[in-house]
C-alpha positions as a printed NumPy array, in Angstrom:
array([[  0.02 ,  -0.006,  -0.006],
       [  1.387,   3.379,  -1.003],
       [  1.828,   5.98 ,   1.694],
       [ -0.205,   9.122,   1.353],
       [  1.55 ,  12.464,   1.512],
       [  1.155,  13.921,   5.001],
       [  1.023,  10.516,   6.718],
       [  4.534,  10.822,   8.118],
       [  5.719,  13.368,  10.714],
       [  8.68 ,  14.084,   8.421],
       [  6.147,  15.423,   5.876],
       [  5.358,  18.119,   8.464],
       [  8.956,  18.963,   9.203],
       [  9.414,  16.745,  12.259],
       [ 12.533,  14.66 ,  12.938],
       [ 14.053,  12.794,  15.89 ],
       [ 16.872,  14.877,  17.378],
       [ 20.328,  13.431,  17.741],
       [ 21.276,  12.118,  21.174],
       [ 23.739,  14.948,  21.719],
       [ 21.242,  17.73 ,  20.933],
       [ 20.142,  20.01 ,  23.767],
       [ 17.113,  18.67 ,  25.635],
       [ 15.041,  19.507,  28.681],
       [ 15.176,  16.234,  30.596],
       [ 16.596,  12.721,  30.674],
       [ 14.244,   9.756,  30.668],
       [ 15.339,   6.51 ,  32.285],
       [ 13.699,   3.205,  33.169],
       [ 14.064,   1.337,  36.452],
       [ 15.428,  -2.236,  36.228],
       [ 12.402,  -4.48 ,  36.143],
       [ 13.282,  -8.061,  35.265],
       [ 15.654,  -9.852,  37.614],
       [ 16.447, -12.537,  34.983],
       [ 18.16 ,  -9.944,  32.757],
       [ 20.857,  -9.077,  35.294],
       [ 23.646, -11.042,  36.922],
       [ 23.456,  -8.884,  40.029],
       [ 19.989,  -7.232,  40.289],
       [ 20.878,  -5.252,  43.426],
       [ 24.076,  -3.869,  41.869],
       [ 22.118,  -2.976,  38.686],
       [ 19.733,  -0.923,  40.767],
       [ 22.595,   0.803,  42.612],
       [ 24.27 ,   1.603,  39.314],
       [ 21.017,   2.938,  37.889],
       [ 20.723,   5.223,  40.91 ],
       [ 24.323,   6.442,  40.488],
       [ 23.762,   7.254,  36.769],
       [ 20.46 ,   9.06 ,  37.499],
       [ 21.991,  11.14 ,  40.265],
       [ 25.01 ,  12.062,  38.099],
       [ 22.747,  13.171,  35.275],
       [ 20.534,  15.12 ,  37.731],
       [ 23.491,  17.387,  38.495],
       [ 23.005,  18.855,  35.01 ],
       [ 19.363,  18.33 ,  34.082],
       [ 16.052,  16.922,  35.372],
       [ 15.598,  13.145,  35.309],
       [ 12.387,  11.18 ,  35.106],
       [ 12.608,   7.5  ,  36.009],
       [  9.81 ,   5.307,  34.683],
       [  9.049,   2.648,  37.276],
       [  6.617,  -0.221,  37.616],
       [  3.932,   0.789,  40.123],
       [  4.875,  -2.113,  42.421],
       [  8.51 ,  -0.972,  42.445],
       [  7.82 ,   2.723,  42.998],
       [  8.367,   2.739,  46.783],
       [ 11.728,   0.966,  46.432],
       [ 12.798,   3.249,  43.565],
       [ 11.782,   6.377,  45.532],
       [ 13.714,   5.234,  48.601],
       [ 16.883,   4.545,  46.583],
       [ 16.64 ,   7.52 ,  44.198],
       [ 15.693,  10.218,  46.646],
       [ 13.434,  13.223,  45.998],
       [ 15.524,  14.881,  43.267],
       [ 14.599,  12.293,  40.655],
       [ 11.042,  12.415,  39.311],
       [  9.217,   9.08 ,  39.185],
       [  6.568,   8.169,  36.655],
       [  4.702,   4.943,  37.378],
       [  4.298,   2.942,  34.157],
       [  3.671,  -0.753,  33.32 ],
       [  7.191,  -1.195,  31.887],
       [  8.856,  -4.55 ,  31.249],
       [ 12.362,  -3.454,  30.291],
       [ 14.893,  -0.985,  31.533],
       [ 16.449,   0.12 ,  28.237],
       [ 14.635,   3.411,  27.645],
       [ 16.257,   3.983,  24.26 ],
       [ 14.597,   0.827,  22.925],
       [ 11.209,   0.918,  24.613],
       [ 10.776,   4.362,  26.159],
       [  9.122,   7.49 ,  24.775],
       [ 10.404,   9.067,  21.572],
       [ 10.243,  12.781,  20.909],
       [ 10.241,  14.666,  17.638],
       [ 11.067,  18.277,  16.967],
       [ 10.176,  20.524,  14.021],
       [ 13.047,  23.008,  14.193],
       [ 10.618,  25.803,  15.106],
       [ 10.197,  24.967,  18.79 ],
       [  7.476,  22.387,  18.31 ]])
């Protein structure tokens, strides 16, 4: 089936910005599946360390399974924003939100 003009965000001037472009916030995902990690506790500690390091320079939102929110809040502290989501992976680049920009502020 042929794509109609205007069906694609690129047709309206939108594109995904490069990773190094200025942005307003960092989005991360809390480790969720124990079977993916050799040392689940260390993975959580490392996630906290990365989030806190990034937070020195910009806001951070950590997406967290609702049932893990209390643990994440206790480990992350108040400076990291938490968004409860039904996630099943911790690799935000692969499964997290994507944002587009149009070069005019949109």
